[in-house]
């Protein structure tokens, strides 16, 4: 069982790496801009008179800082989601363990 899980994880890791790297080889001379930029361009193209009604409270000093903050935000979100899933799984396993122990106690008590 343990070996098959390790093999499965390695296969999944290789597939993720292929998915991440493949766009750089498939799309030659492509520009990879953010969806915010693409959305703004599309709005301006469709409605040149559009005026922005929401402005950021703070603008990062550089693109690198902005990327760092975006990465930290994503990492924190991933950590929170992983914690919630792990906590729920742990609680489920503990409930199952308690049910097994209770069933064992009942069967030993009835056997005497």
Tab-separated table of N, CA and C in Angstrom:
chain	number	residue	atom	x	y	z
A	1	UNK	N	0.841	-1.202	0.000
A	1	UNK	CA	0.000	0.000	0.000
A	1	UNK	C	0.871	1.245	0.000
A	2	UNK	N	1.890	1.277	0.854
A	2	UNK	CA	2.742	2.458	0.975
A	2	UNK	C	3.500	2.714	-0.324
A	3	UNK	N	3.978	1.636	-0.978
A	3	UNK	CA	4.735	1.785	-2.207
A	3	UNK	C	3.864	2.351	-3.325
A	4	UNK	N	2.609	1.896	-3.397
A	4	UNK	CA	1.725	2.374	-4.456
A	4	UNK	C	1.385	3.855	-4.260
A	5	UNK	N	1.254	4.298	-3.000
A	5	UNK	CA	0.992	5.716	-2.717
A	5	UNK	C	2.186	6.562	-3.142
A	6	UNK	N	3.405	6.082	-2.839
A	6	UNK	CA	4.614	6.815	-3.222
A	6	UNK	C	4.698	6.918	-4.732
A	7	UNK	N	4.432	5.818	-5.411
A	7	UNK	CA	4.462	5.824	-6.883
A	7	UNK	C	3.410	6.790	-7.433
A	8	UNK	N	2.224	6.763	-6.862
A	8	UNK	CA	1.153	7.659	-7.290
A	8	UNK	C	1.550	9.116	-7.078
A	9	UNK	N	2.140	9.438	-5.935
A	9	UNK	CA	2.560	10.813	-5.656
A	9	UNK	C	3.641	11.277	-6.618
A	10	UNK	N	4.578	10.404	-6.946
A	10	UNK	CA	5.635	10.768	-7.892
A	10	UNK	C	5.046	11.034	-9.275
A	11	UNK	N	4.125	10.183	-9.710
A	11	UNK	CA	3.472	10.379	-11.010
A	11	UNK	C	2.716	11.708	-11.026
A	12	UNK	N	1.979	12.005	-9.964
A	12	UNK	CA	1.234	13.267	-9.896
A	12	UNK	C	2.173	14.470	-9.901
A	13	UNK	N	3.284	14.374	-9.183
A	13	UNK	CA	4.263	15.457	-9.155
A	13	UNK	C	4.845	15.703	-10.546
A	14	UNK	N	5.192	14.641	-11.257
A	14	UNK	CA	5.724	14.783	-12.622
A	14	UNK	C	4.674	15.419	-13.528
A	15	UNK	N	3.418	15.012	-13.406
A	15	UNK	CA	2.351	15.599	-14.230
A	15	UNK	C	2.170	17.089	-13.937
A	16	UNK	N	2.239	17.475	-12.684
A	16	UNK	CA	2.113	18.890	-12.324
A	16	UNK	C	3.268	19.687	-12.923
A	17	UNK	N	4.472	19.158	-12.827
A	17	UNK	CA	5.637	19.848	-13.396
A	17	UNK	C	5.472	20.006	-14.906
A	18	UNK	N	4.995	18.960	-15.574
A	18	UNK	CA	4.760	19.048	-17.021
A	18	UNK	C	3.715	20.114	-17.320
A	19	UNK	N	2.631	20.159	-16.542
A	19	UNK	CA	1.583	21.166	-16.769
A	19	UNK	C	2.100	22.591	-16.566
A	20	UNK	N	2.995	22.774	-15.612
A	20	UNK	CA	3.525	24.111	-15.331
A	20	UNK	C	4.509	24.547	-16.408
A	21	UNK	N	5.335	23.646	-16.872
A	21	UNK	CA	6.405	24.007	-17.801
A	21	UNK	C	5.946	24.015	-19.262
A	22	UNK	N	4.998	23.173	-19.625
A	22	UNK	CA	4.607	23.018	-21.030
A	22	UNK	C	4.167	24.317	-21.725
A	23	UNK	N	3.468	25.253	-21.093
A	23	UNK	CA	3.091	26.470	-21.821
A	23	UNK	C	4.289	27.267	-22.354
A	24	UNK	N	5.420	27.193	-21.661
A	24	UNK	CA	6.587	27.941	-22.108
A	24	UNK	C	7.176	27.358	-23.396
A	25	UNK	N	6.923	26.070	-23.654
A	25	UNK	CA	7.429	25.441	-24.865
A	25	UNK	C	6.382	25.430	-25.971
A	26	UNK	N	5.126	25.360	-25.604
A	26	UNK	CA	4.052	25.286	-26.590
A	26	UNK	C	3.809	26.652	-27.240
A	27	UNK	N	3.774	27.703	-26.440
A	27	UNK	CA	3.504	29.048	-26.943
A	27	UNK	C	4.836	29.770	-27.143
A	28	UNK	N	5.255	29.886	-28.377
A	28	UNK	CA	6.515	30.571	-28.667
A	28	UNK	C	6.274	32.083	-28.706
A	29	UNK	N	7.155	32.828	-28.079
A	29	UNK	CA	7.095	34.294	-28.040
A	29	UNK	C	5.765	34.805	-27.488
A	30	UNK	N	5.173	34.065	-26.584
A	30	UNK	CA	3.911	34.478	-25.976
A	30	UNK	C	4.151	35.437	-24.831
A	31	UNK	N	3.157	36.252	-24.585
A	31	UNK	CA	3.232	37.141	-23.424
A	31	UNK	C	2.298	36.589	-22.365
A	32	UNK	N	2.790	36.481	-21.167
A	32	UNK	CA	2.010	35.931	-20.068
A	32	UNK	C	1.707	37.063	-19.094
A	33	UNK	N	0.661	37.819	-19.401
A	33	UNK	CA	0.289	38.916	-18.508
A	33	UNK	C	-0.823	38.447	-17.577
A	34	UNK	N	-1.041	39.206	-16.536
A	34	UNK	CA	-2.053	38.845	-15.555
A	34	UNK	C	-3.460	39.049	-16.089
A	35	UNK	N	-4.410	38.389	-15.464
A	35	UNK	CA	-5.801	38.504	-15.900
A	35	UNK	C	-6.355	39.906	-15.641
A	36	UNK	N	-5.815	40.608	-14.632
A	36	UNK	CA	-6.261	41.980	-14.379
A	36	UNK	C	-5.951	42.866	-15.579
A	37	UNK	N	-4.743	42.731	-16.102
A	37	UNK	CA	-4.347	43.524	-17.265
A	37	UNK	C	-5.213	43.197	-18.468
A	38	UNK	N	-5.462	41.917	-18.687
A	38	UNK	CA	-6.272	41.509	-19.828
A	38	UNK	C	-7.708	42.000	-19.684
A	39	UNK	N	-8.234	41.951	-18.470
A	39	UNK	CA	-9.594	42.426	-18.240
A	39	UNK	C	-9.720	43.920	-18.489
A	40	UNK	N	-8.737	44.692	-18.014
A	40	UNK	CA	-8.743	46.145	-18.221
A	40	UNK	C	-8.678	46.477	-19.704
A	41	UNK	N	-7.812	45.777	-20.422
A	41	UNK	CA	-7.692	46.020	-21.866
A	41	UNK	C	-9.006	45.727	-22.582
A	42	UNK	N	-9.660	44.625	-22.214
A	42	UNK	CA	-10.917	44.254	-22.858
A	42	UNK	C	-12.014	45.279	-22.562
A	43	UNK	N	-12.070	45.765	-21.334
A	43	UNK	CA	-13.070	46.774	-20.980
A	43	UNK	C	-12.835	48.052	-21.769
A	44	UNK	N	-11.585	48.481	-21.850
A	44	UNK	CA	-11.271	49.702	-22.608
A	44	UNK	C	-11.593	49.533	-24.080
A	45	UNK	N	-11.395	48.336	-24.605
A	45	UNK	CA	-11.701	48.088	-26.014
A	45	UNK	C	-13.207	48.137	-26.259
A	46	UNK	N	-13.986	47.553	-25.343
A	46	UNK	CA	-15.438	47.498	-25.508
A	46	UNK	C	-16.140	48.806	-25.158
A	47	UNK	N	-15.596	49.545	-24.191
A	47	UNK	CA	-16.225	50.788	-23.759
A	47	UNK	C	-15.141	51.822	-23.436
A	48	UNK	N	-14.701	52.585	-24.437
A	48	UNK	CA	-13.625	53.554	-24.210
A	48	UNK	C	-13.981	54.638	-23.186
A	49	UNK	N	-15.270	54.885	-22.951
A	49	UNK	CA	-15.665	55.933	-22.005
A	49	UNK	C	-15.721	55.434	-20.556
A	50	UNK	N	-15.422	54.174	-20.330
A	50	UNK	CA	-15.486	53.597	-18.984
A	50	UNK	C	-14.502	54.300	-18.060
A	51	UNK	N	-14.986	54.644	-16.867
A	51	UNK	CA	-14.137	55.265	-15.863
A	51	UNK	C	-14.037	54.324	-14.661
A	52	UNK	N	-12.837	54.131	-14.180
A	52	UNK	CA	-12.604	53.247	-13.044
A	52	UNK	C	-13.270	53.831	-11.811
A	53	UNK	N	-14.029	53.051	-11.077
A	53	UNK	CA	-14.738	53.548	-9.907
A	53	UNK	C	-14.142	53.026	-8.606
A	54	UNK	N	-13.201	52.077	-8.680
A	54	UNK	CA	-12.543	51.562	-7.477
A	54	UNK	C	-11.034	51.717	-7.637
A	55	UNK	N	-10.401	52.206	-6.617
A	55	UNK	CA	-8.956	52.412	-6.658
A	55	UNK	C	-8.314	51.696	-5.478
A	56	UNK	N	-7.098	51.173	-5.659
A	56	UNK	CA	-6.442	50.479	-4.557
A	56	UNK	C	-6.085	51.436	-3.426
A	57	UNK	N	-6.134	50.927	-2.208
A	57	UNK	CA	-5.748	51.738	-1.051
A	57	UNK	C	-4.235	51.949	-1.022
A	58	UNK	N	-3.491	50.937	-1.486
A	58	UNK	CA	-2.033	51.009	-1.496
A	58	UNK	C	-1.521	50.278	-2.727
A	59	UNK	N	-0.565	50.850	-3.392
A	59	UNK	CA	0.045	50.222	-4.553
A	59	UNK	C	1.465	49.810	-4.185
A	60	UNK	N	1.827	48.531	-4.396
A	60	UNK	CA	3.184	48.090	-4.069
A	60	UNK	C	4.219	48.890	-4.864
A	61	UNK	N	5.412	49.093	-4.277
A	61	UNK	CA	6.421	49.913	-4.931
A	61	UNK	C	6.990	49.319	-6.221
A	62	UNK	N	6.913	47.996	-6.386
A	62	UNK	CA	7.446	47.391	-7.612
A	62	UNK	C	6.682	46.117	-7.938
A	63	UNK	N	6.902	45.623	-9.149
A	63	UNK	CA	6.266	44.387	-9.567
A	63	UNK	C	6.734	43.196	-8.754
A	64	UNK	N	7.999	43.244	-8.323
A	64	UNK	CA	8.534	42.149	-7.524
A	64	UNK	C	7.830	42.057	-6.173
A	65	UNK	N	7.597	43.208	-5.546
A	65	UNK	CA	6.899	43.223	-4.255
A	65	UNK	C	5.470	42.739	-4.447
A	66	UNK	N	4.849	43.159	-5.531
A	66	UNK	CA	3.490	42.729	-5.820
A	66	UNK	C	3.444	41.208	-5.999
A	67	UNK	N	4.403	40.652	-6.725
A	67	UNK	CA	4.466	39.200	-6.918
A	67	UNK	C	4.693	38.485	-5.592
A	68	UNK	N	5.567	39.042	-4.761
A	68	UNK	CA	5.829	38.449	-3.458
A	68	UNK	C	4.559	38.415	-2.614
A	69	UNK	N	3.841	39.524	-2.563
A	69	UNK	CA	2.611	39.585	-1.769
A	69	UNK	C	1.554	38.618	-2.303
A	70	UNK	N	1.475	38.503	-3.625
A	70	UNK	CA	0.528	37.581	-4.241
A	70	UNK	C	0.877	36.141	-3.866
A	71	UNK	N	2.174	35.825	-3.882
A	71	UNK	CA	2.620	34.482	-3.526
A	71	UNK	C	2.360	34.183	-2.051
A	72	UNK	N	2.625	35.152	-1.189
A	72	UNK	CA	2.378	34.965	0.239
A	72	UNK	C	0.884	34.752	0.485
A	73	UNK	N	0.057	35.525	-0.190
A	73	UNK	CA	-1.392	35.383	-0.045
A	73	UNK	C	-1.838	33.980	-0.471
A	74	UNK	N	-1.343	33.524	-1.600
A	74	UNK	CA	-1.693	32.183	-2.070
A	74	UNK	C	-1.212	31.097	-1.132
A	75	UNK	N	-0.007	31.269	-0.604
A	75	UNK	CA	0.553	30.286	0.322
A	75	UNK	C	-0.246	30.224	1.619
A	76	UNK	N	-0.617	31.374	2.147
A	76	UNK	CA	-1.435	31.397	3.370
A	76	UNK	C	-2.792	30.739	3.137
A	77	UNK	N	-3.398	31.042	2.009
A	77	UNK	CA	-4.684	30.430	1.683
A	77	UNK	C	-4.571	28.923	1.558
A	78	UNK	N	-3.505	28.465	0.899
A	78	UNK	CA	-3.277	27.029	0.766
A	78	UNK	C	-3.061	26.391	2.129
A	79	UNK	N	-2.305	27.054	2.986
A	79	UNK	CA	-2.067	26.534	4.323
A	79	UNK	C	-3.343	26.409	5.128
A	80	UNK	N	-4.197	27.400	5.027
A	80	UNK	CA	-5.473	27.373	5.758
A	80	UNK	C	-6.355	26.240	5.247
A	81	UNK	N	-6.439	26.094	3.932
A	81	UNK	CA	-7.256	25.025	3.352
A	81	UNK	C	-6.706	23.663	3.763
A	82	UNK	N	-5.384	23.489	3.691
A	82	UNK	CA	-4.776	22.213	4.074
A	82	UNK	C	-5.018	21.920	5.551
A	83	UNK	N	-4.939	22.929	6.399
A	83	UNK	CA	-5.200	22.741	7.828
A	83	UNK	C	-6.640	22.278	8.067
A	84	UNK	N	-7.580	22.935	7.410
A	84	UNK	CA	-8.992	22.591	7.606
A	84	UNK	C	-9.255	21.160	7.146
A	85	UNK	N	-8.709	20.790	5.982
A	85	UNK	CA	-8.914	19.431	5.474
A	85	UNK	C	-8.241	18.416	6.395
A	86	UNK	N	-7.014	18.695	6.811
A	86	UNK	CA	-6.304	17.787	7.708
A	86	UNK	C	-6.991	17.646	9.052
A	87	UNK	N	-7.482	18.742	9.578
A	87	UNK	CA	-8.189	18.716	10.856
A	87	UNK	C	-9.468	17.883	10.746
A	88	UNK	N	-10.205	18.067	9.663
A	88	UNK	CA	-11.439	17.294	9.469
A	88	UNK	C	-11.119	15.812	9.328
A	89	UNK	N	-10.051	15.504	8.614
A	89	UNK	CA	-9.669	14.098	8.441
A	89	UNK	C	-9.240	13.493	9.778
A	90	UNK	N	-8.482	14.257	10.559
A	90	UNK	CA	-8.065	13.771	11.873
A	90	UNK	C	-9.238	13.510	12.789
A	91	UNK	N	-10.214	14.403	12.770
A	91	UNK	CA	-11.411	14.213	13.604
A	91	UNK	C	-12.178	12.969	13.175
A	92	UNK	N	-12.266	12.763	11.859
A	92	UNK	CA	-12.977	11.590	11.349
A	92	UNK	C	-12.271	10.309	11.788
A	93	UNK	N	-10.942	10.277	11.675
A	93	UNK	CA	-10.191	9.090	12.100
A	93	UNK	C	-10.353	8.846	13.595
A	94	UNK	N	-10.348	9.906	14.389
A	94	UNK	CA	-10.515	9.757	15.833
A	94	UNK	C	-11.906	9.215	16.166
A	95	UNK	N	-12.929	9.703	15.476
A	95	UNK	CA	-14.282	9.179	15.698
A	95	UNK	C	-14.345	7.692	15.347
A	96	UNK	N	-13.719	7.327	14.216
A	96	UNK	CA	-13.714	5.919	13.810
A	96	UNK	C	-12.977	5.062	14.844
A	97	UNK	N	-11.866	5.554	15.374
A	97	UNK	CA	-11.105	4.825	16.382
A	97	UNK	C	-11.939	4.630	17.642
A	98	UNK	N	-12.638	5.704	18.060
A	98	UNK	CA	-13.475	5.609	19.249
A	98	UNK	C	-14.627	4.625	19.042
A	99	UNK	N	-15.210	4.614	17.854
A	99	UNK	CA	-16.289	3.664	17.565
A	99	UNK	C	-15.779	2.229	17.610
A	100	UNK	N	-14.573	1.992	17.053
A	100	UNK	CA	-13.985	0.647	17.096
A	100	UNK	C	-13.729	0.227	18.540
A	101	UNK	N	-13.151	1.137	19.338
A	101	UNK	CA	-12.885	0.821	20.742
A	101	UNK	C	-14.180	0.525	21.488
A	102	UNK	N	-15.210	1.326	21.206
A	102	UNK	CA	-16.503	1.116	21.869
A	102	UNK	C	-17.081	-0.240	21.466
A	103	UNK	N	-16.970	-0.570	20.178
A	103	UNK	CA	-17.483	-1.858	19.716
A	103	UNK	C	-16.712	-3.004	20.342
A	104	UNK	N	-15.402	-2.860	20.516
A	104	UNK	CA	-14.581	-3.888	21.162
A	104	UNK	C	-14.972	-4.031	22.635
A	105	UNK	N	-15.184	-2.896	23.301
A	105	UNK	CA	-15.585	-2.924	24.707
A	105	UNK	C	-16.918	-3.628	24.879
A	106	UNK	N	-17.864	-3.327	23.987
A	106	UNK	CA	-19.191	-3.947	24.069
A	106	UNK	C	-19.078	-5.449	23.832
A	107	UNK	N	-18.263	-5.855	22.851
A	107	UNK	CA	-18.153	-7.281	22.540
A	107	UNK	C	-17.444	-8.057	23.670
A	108	UNK	N	-16.444	-7.429	24.303
A	108	UNK	CA	-15.775	-8.111	25.420
A	108	UNK	C	-16.654	-8.156	26.657
A	109	UNK	N	-17.451	-7.136	26.858
A	109	UNK	CA	-18.364	-7.117	28.005
A	109	UNK	C	-19.469	-8.160	27.833
A	110	UNK	N	-19.968	-8.307	26.648
A	110	UNK	CA	-21.046	-9.277	26.395
A	110	UNK	C	-20.500	-10.705	26.414
A	111	UNK	N	-19.209	-10.842	26.107
A	111	UNK	CA	-18.610	-12.177	26.092
A	111	UNK	C	-18.393	-12.737	27.473
A	112	UNK	N	-18.359	-11.947	28.526
A	112	UNK	CA	-18.097	-12.406	29.896
A	112	UNK	C	-19.359	-12.685	30.623
